PDB file of C-alpha atoms in Angstrom:
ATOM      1  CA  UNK A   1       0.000   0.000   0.000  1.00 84.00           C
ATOM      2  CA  UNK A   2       0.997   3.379  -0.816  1.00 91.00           C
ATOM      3  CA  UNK A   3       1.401   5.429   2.096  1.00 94.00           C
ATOM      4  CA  UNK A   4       3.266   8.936   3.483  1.00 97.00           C
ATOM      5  CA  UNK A   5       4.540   9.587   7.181  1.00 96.00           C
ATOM      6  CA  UNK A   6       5.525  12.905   8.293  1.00 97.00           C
ATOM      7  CA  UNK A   7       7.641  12.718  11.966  1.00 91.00           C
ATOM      8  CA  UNK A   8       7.360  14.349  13.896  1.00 92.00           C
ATOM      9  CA  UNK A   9       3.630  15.369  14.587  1.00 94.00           C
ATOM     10  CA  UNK A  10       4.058  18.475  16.368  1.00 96.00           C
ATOM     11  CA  UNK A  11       7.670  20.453  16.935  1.00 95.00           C
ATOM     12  CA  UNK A  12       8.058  23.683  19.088  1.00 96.00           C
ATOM     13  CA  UNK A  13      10.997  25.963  18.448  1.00 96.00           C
ATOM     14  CA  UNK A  14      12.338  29.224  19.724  1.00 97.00           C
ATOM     15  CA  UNK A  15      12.453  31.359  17.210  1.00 97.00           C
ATOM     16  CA  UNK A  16      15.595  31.649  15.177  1.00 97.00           C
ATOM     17  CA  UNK A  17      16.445  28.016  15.077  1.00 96.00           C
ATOM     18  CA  UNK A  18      17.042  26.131  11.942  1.00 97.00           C
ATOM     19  CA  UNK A  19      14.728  23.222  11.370  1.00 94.00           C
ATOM     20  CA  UNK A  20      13.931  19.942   9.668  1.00 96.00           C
ATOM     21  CA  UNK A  21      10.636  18.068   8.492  1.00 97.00           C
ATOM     22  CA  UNK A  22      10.671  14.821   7.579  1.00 97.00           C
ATOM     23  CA  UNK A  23       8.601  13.338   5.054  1.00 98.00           C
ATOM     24  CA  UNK A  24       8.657   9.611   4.331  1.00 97.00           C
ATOM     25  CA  UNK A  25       6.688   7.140   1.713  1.00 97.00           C
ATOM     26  CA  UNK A  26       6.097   3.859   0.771  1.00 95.00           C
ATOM     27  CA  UNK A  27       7.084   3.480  -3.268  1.00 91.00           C
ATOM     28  CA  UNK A  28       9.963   4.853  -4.427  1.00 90.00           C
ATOM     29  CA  UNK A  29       8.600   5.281  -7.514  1.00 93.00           C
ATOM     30  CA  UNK A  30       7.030   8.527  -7.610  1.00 94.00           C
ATOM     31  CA  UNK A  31       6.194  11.364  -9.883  1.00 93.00           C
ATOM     32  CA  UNK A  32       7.053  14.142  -7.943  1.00 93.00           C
ATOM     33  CA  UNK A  33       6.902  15.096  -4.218  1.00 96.00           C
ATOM     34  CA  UNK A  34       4.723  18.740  -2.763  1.00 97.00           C
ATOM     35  CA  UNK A  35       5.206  20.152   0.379  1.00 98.00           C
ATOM     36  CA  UNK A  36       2.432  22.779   1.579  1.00 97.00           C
ATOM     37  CA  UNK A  37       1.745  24.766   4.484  1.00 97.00           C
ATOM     38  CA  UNK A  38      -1.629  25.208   5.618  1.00 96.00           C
ATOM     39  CA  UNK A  39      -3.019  27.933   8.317  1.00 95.00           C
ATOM     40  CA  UNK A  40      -5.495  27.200  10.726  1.00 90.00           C
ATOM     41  CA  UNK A  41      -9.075  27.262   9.124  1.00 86.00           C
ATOM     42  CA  UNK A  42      -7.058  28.033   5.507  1.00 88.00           C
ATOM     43  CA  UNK A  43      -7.124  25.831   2.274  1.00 90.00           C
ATOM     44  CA  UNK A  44      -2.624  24.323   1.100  1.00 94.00           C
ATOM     45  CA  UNK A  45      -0.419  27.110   0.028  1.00 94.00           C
ATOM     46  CA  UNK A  46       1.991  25.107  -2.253  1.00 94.00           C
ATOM     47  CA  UNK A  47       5.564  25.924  -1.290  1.00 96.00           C
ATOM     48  CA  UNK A  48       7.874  23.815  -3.113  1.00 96.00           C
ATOM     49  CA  UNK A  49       7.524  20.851  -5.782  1.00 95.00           C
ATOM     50  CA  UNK A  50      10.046  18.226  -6.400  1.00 95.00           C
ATOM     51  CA  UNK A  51       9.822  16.143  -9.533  1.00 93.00           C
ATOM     52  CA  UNK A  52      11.328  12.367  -9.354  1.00 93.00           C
ATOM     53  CA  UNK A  53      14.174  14.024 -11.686  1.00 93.00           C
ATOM     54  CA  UNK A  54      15.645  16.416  -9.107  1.00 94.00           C
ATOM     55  CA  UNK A  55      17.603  16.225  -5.957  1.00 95.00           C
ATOM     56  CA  UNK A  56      16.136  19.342  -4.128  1.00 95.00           C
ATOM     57  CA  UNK A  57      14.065  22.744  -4.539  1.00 95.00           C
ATOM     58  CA  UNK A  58      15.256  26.053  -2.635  1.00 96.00           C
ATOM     59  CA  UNK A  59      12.497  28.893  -2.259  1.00 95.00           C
ATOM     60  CA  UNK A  60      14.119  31.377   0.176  1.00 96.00           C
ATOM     61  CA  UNK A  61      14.683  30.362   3.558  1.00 97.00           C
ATOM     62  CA  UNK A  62      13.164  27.006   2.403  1.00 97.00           C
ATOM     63  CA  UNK A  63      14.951  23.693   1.324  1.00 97.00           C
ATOM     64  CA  UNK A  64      13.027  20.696   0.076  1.00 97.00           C
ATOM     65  CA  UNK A  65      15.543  17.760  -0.927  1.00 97.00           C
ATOM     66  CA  UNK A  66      14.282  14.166  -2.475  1.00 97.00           C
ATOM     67  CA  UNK A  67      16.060  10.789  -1.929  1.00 96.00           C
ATOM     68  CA  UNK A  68      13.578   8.205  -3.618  1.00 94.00           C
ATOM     69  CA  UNK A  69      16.007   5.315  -3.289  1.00 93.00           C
ATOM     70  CA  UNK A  70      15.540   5.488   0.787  1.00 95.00           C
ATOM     71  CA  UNK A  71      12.045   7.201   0.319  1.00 96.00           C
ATOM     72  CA  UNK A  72      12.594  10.234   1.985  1.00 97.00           C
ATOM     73  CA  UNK A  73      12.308  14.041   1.272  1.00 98.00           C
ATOM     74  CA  UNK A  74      12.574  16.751   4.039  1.00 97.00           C
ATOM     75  CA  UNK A  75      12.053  20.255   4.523  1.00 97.00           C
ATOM     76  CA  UNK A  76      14.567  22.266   5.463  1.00 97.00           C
ATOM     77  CA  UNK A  77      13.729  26.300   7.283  1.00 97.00           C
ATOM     78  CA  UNK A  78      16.506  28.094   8.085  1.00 97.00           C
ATOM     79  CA  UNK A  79      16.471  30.960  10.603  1.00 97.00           C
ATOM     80  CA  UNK A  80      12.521  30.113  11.339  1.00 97.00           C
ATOM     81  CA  UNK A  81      10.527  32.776  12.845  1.00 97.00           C
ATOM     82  CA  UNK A  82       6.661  33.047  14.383  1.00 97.00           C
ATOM     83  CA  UNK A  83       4.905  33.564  10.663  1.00 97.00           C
ATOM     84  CA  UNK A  84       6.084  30.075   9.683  1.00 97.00           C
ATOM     85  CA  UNK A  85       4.213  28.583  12.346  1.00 97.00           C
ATOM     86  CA  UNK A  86       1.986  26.434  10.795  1.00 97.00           C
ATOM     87  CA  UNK A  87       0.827  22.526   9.843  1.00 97.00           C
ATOM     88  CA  UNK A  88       3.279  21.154   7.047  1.00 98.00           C
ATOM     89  CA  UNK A  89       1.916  18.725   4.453  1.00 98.00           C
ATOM     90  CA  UNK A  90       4.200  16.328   2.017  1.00 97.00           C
ATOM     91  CA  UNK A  91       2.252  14.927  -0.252  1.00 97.00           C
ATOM     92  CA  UNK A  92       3.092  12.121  -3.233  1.00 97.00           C
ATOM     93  CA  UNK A  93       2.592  11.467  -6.406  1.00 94.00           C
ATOM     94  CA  UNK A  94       3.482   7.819  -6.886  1.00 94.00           C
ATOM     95  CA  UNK A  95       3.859   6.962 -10.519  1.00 92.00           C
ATOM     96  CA  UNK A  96       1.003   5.829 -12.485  1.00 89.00           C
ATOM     97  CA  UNK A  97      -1.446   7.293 -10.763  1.00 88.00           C
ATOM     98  CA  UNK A  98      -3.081  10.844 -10.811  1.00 87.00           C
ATOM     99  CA  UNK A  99      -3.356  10.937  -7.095  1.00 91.00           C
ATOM    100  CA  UNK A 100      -1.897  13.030  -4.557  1.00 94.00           C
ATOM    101  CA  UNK A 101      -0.787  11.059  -0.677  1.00 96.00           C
ATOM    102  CA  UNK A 102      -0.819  13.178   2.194  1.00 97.00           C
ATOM    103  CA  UNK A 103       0.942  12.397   5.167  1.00 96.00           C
ATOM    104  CA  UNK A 104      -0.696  13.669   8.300  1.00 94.00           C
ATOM    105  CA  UNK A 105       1.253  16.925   8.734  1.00 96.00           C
ATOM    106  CA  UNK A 106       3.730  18.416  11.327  1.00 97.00           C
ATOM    107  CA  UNK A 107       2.226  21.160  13.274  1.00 97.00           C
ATOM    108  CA  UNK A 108       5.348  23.642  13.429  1.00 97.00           C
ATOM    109  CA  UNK A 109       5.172  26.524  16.625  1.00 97.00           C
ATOM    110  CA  UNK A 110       8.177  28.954  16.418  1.00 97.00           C
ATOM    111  CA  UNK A 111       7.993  31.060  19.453  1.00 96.00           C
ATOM    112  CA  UNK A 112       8.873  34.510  19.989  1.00 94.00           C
TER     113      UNK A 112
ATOM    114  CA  UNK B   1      -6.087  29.632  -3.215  1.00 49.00           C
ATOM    115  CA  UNK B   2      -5.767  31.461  -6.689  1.00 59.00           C
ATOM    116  CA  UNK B   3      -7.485  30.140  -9.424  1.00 85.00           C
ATOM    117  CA  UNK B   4      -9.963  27.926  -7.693  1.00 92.00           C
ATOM    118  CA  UNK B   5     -13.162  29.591  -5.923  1.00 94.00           C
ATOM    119  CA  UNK B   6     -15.318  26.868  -3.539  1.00 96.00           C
ATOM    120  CA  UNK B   7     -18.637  27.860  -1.947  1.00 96.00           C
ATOM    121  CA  UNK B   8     -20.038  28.011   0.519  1.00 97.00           C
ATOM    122  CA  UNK B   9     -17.046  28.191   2.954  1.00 96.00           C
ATOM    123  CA  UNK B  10     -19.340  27.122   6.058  1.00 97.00           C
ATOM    124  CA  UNK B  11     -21.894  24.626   6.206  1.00 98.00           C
ATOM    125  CA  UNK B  12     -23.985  23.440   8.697  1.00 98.00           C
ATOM    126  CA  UNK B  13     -26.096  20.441   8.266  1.00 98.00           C
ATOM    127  CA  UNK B  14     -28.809  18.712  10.223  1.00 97.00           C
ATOM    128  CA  UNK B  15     -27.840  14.892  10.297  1.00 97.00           C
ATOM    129  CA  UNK B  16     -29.938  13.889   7.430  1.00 97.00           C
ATOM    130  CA  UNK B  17     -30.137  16.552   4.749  1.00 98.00           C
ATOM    131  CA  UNK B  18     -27.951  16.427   1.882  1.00 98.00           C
ATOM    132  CA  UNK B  19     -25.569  19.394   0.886  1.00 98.00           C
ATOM    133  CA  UNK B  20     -23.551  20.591  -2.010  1.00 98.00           C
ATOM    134  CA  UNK B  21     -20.562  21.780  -2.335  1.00 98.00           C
ATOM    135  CA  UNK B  22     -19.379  23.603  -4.913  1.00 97.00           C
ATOM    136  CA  UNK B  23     -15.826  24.172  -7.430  1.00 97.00           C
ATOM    137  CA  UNK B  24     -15.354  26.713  -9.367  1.00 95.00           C
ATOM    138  CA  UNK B  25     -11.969  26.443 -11.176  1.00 92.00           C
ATOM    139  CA  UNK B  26     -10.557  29.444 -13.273  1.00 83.00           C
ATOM    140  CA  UNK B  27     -11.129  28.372 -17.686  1.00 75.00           C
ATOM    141  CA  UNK B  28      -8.841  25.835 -19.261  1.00 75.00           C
ATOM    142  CA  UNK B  29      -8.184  23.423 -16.171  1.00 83.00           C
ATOM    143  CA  UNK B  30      -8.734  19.593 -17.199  1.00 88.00           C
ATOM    144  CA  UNK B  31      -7.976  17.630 -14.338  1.00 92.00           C
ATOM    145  CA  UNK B  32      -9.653  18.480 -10.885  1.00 95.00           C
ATOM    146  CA  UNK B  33      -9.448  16.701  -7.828  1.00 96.00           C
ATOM    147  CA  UNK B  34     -11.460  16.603  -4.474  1.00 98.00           C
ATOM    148  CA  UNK B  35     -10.190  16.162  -1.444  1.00 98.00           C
ATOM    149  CA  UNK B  36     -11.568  15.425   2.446  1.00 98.00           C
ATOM    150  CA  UNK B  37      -9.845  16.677   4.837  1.00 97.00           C
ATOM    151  CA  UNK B  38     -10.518  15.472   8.966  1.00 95.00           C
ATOM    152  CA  UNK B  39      -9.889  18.036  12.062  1.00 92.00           C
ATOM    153  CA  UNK B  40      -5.876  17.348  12.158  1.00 90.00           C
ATOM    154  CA  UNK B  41      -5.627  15.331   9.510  1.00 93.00           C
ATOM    155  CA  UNK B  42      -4.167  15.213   6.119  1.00 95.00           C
ATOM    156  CA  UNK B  43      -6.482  15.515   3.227  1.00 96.00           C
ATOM    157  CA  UNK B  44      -7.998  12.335   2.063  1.00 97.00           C
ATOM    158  CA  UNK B  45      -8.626  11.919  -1.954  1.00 97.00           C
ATOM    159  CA  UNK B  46     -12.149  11.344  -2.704  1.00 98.00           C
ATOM    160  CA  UNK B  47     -12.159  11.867  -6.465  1.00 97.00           C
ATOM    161  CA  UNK B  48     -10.976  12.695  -9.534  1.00 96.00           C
ATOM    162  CA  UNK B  49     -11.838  14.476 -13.160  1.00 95.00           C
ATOM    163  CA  UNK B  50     -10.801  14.855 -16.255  1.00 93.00           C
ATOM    164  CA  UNK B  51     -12.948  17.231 -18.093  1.00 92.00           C
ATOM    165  CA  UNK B  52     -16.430  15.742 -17.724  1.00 94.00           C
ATOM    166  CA  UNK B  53     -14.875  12.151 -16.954  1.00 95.00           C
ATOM    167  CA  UNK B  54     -14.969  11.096 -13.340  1.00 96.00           C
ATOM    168  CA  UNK B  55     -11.645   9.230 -14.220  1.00 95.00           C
ATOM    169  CA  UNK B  56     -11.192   7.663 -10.238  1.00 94.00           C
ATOM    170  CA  UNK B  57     -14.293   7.930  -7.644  1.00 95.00           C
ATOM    171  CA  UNK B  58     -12.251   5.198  -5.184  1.00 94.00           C
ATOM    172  CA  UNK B  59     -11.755   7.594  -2.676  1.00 96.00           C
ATOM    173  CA  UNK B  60     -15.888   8.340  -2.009  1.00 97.00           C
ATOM    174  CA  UNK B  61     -16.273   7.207   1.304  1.00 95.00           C
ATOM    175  CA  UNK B  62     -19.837   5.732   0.814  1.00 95.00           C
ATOM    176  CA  UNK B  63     -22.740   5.754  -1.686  1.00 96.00           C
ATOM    177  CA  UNK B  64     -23.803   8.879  -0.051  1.00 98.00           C
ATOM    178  CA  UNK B  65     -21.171  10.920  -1.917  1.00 98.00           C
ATOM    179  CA  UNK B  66     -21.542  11.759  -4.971  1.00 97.00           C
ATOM    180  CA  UNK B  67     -19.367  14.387  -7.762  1.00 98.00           C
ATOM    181  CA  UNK B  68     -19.918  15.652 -10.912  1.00 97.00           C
ATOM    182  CA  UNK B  69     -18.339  18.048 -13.904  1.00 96.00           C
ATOM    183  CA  UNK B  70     -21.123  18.148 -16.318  1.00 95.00           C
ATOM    184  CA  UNK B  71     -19.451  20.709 -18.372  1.00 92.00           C
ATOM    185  CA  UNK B  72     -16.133  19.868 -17.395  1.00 90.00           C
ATOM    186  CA  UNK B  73     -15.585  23.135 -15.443  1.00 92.00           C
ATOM    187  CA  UNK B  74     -17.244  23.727 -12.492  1.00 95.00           C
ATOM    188  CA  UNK B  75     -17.624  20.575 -10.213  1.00 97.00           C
ATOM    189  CA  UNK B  76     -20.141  19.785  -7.373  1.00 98.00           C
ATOM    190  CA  UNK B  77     -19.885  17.460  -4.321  1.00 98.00           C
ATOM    191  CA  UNK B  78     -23.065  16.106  -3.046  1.00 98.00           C
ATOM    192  CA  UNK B  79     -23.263  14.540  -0.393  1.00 98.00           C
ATOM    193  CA  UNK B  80     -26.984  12.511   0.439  1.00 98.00           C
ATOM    194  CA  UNK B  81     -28.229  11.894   3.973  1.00 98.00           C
ATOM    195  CA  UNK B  82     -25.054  13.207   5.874  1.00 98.00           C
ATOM    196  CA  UNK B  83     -23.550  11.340   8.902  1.00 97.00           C
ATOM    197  CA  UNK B  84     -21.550  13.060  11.696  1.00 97.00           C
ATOM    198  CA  UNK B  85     -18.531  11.220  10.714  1.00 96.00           C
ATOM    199  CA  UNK B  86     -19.217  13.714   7.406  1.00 98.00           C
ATOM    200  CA  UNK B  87     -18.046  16.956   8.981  1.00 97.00           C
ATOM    201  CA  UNK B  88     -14.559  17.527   7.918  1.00 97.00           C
ATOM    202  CA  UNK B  89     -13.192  20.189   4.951  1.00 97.00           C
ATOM    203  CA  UNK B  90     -13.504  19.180   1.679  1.00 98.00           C
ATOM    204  CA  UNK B  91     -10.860  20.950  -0.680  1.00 97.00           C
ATOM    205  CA  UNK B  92     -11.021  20.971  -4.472  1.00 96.00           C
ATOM    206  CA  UNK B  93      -7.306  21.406  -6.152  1.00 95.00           C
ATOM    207  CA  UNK B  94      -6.730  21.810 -10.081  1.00 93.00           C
ATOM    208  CA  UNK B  95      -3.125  21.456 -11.400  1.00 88.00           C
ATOM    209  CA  UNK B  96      -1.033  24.465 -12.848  1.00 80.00           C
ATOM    210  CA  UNK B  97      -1.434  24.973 -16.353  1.00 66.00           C
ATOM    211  CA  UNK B  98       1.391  26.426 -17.334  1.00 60.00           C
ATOM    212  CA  UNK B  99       4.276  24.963 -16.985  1.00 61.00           C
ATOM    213  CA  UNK B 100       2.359  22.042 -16.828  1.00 65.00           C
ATOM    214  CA  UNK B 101       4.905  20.386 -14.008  1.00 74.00           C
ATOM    215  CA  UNK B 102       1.696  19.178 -11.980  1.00 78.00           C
ATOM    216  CA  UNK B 103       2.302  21.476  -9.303  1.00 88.00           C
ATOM    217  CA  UNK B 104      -0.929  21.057  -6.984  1.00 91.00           C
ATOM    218  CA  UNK B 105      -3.151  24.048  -6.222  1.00 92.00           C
ATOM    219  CA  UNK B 106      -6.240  24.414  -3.607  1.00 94.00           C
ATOM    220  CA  UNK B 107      -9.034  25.900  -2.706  1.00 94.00           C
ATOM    221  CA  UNK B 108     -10.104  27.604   0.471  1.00 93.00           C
ATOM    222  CA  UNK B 109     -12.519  25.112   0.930  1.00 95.00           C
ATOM    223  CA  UNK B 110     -15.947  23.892   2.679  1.00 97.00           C
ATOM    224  CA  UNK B 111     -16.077  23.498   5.837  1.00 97.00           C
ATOM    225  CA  UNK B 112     -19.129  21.073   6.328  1.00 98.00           C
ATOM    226  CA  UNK B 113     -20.140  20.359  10.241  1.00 98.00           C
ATOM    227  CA  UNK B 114     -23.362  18.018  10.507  1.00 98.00           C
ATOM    228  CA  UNK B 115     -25.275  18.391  14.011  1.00 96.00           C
TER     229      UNK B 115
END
């Protein structure tokens, strides 16, 4: 079965602090690989997209790399502050299918 | 989320009516997808479209749910009879266009909470 964990459920920071998410999945052969952030009560704001092709997306202070061999991507913030608090969603493409799997999010609190 | 407009944002249902839920992507989108998304979960596919084709309904929980794209634009979610176990958000997403890399865009979406 095709599936996509995201450890660890819940992470608390002070602000400043670099950070990792982890994002991990079942198939290693996938299409490509979407991390969003979602606000509370908001719809996914895409931030990065990996395709199967690439090693790793930068968008600012954010880092997404892709090993599919060991079926893992993470998400990389660098110098996080309070607006990035937020739930962080990796979702899947596996290959041959149109679908996107969602893990279950990692509900990120930087604190001021 | 830009290019996708979903109404109504809040629902309340008795247990027992039906609702609909409604997608309203921006021109030129084939594929659209529905998602159902649980208090602090991840979203959970429920279906898919291509144009007017309902390509994969294997997500749709029960015979209850039910989509449709007559026109292969805008796209309702009905939902027959509703259960508590119903209440969650359901989120439509359409693909970007242009480049065409599959990138993954939503909507706000519908909050549905059955009483």
């Amino acid at each position: 079965k095709q599936e996509v964990t995201q450890i660890p459920a819940a992470l608390s920071v002070p602000e400043g602090e670099n950070l990792v998410l982890n994002c991990s999945f079942t198939d290693s052969a996938i299409y490509n690989l979407q991390w969003f952030r979602q606000d509370p009560g908001k719809g996914l704001t895409s931030l990065l997209l990996i395709q199967s092709s690439q090693r790793e997306q930068t968008s600012g202070r954010l880092n997404a790399s892709l090993d599919k061999s060991s079926g893992r991507s993470t998400l990389y913030i660098a110098a996080s502050q309070p607006g990035d608090s937020a739930t962080y969603l990796c979702a899947v493409r596996f290959s041959g299918t149109y679908k996107y799997i969602f893990g279950t999010g990692t509900r990120l609190k930087v604190l001021a | 989320g830009a290019g996708v407009s979903q109404s109504p944002r809040y629902k309340v249902a008795k247990r027992g009516q039906d609702v609909a839920l409604r997608c309203d992507p921006i021109s030129g989108h084939v594929s659209l997808f529905w998602y159902q998304q649980a208090l602090g979960q991840g979203p959970e596919f429920l279906t898919y479209f291509q144009n007017e084709a309902q390509l994969d309904k294997s997500g749709l929980p029960s015979d209850r749910f039910f989509a449709e794209r007559p026109e292969g634009s805008v796209s309702t979610l009905k939902i027959q009879r509703t259960q508590q176990e119903d209440s969650a958000v359901y989120l439509c997403a359409i693909p970007q266009l242009s480049p065409g890399t599959g990138e993954l865009f939503f909507g706000e979406g519908s909050r549905l909470t059955v009483l």
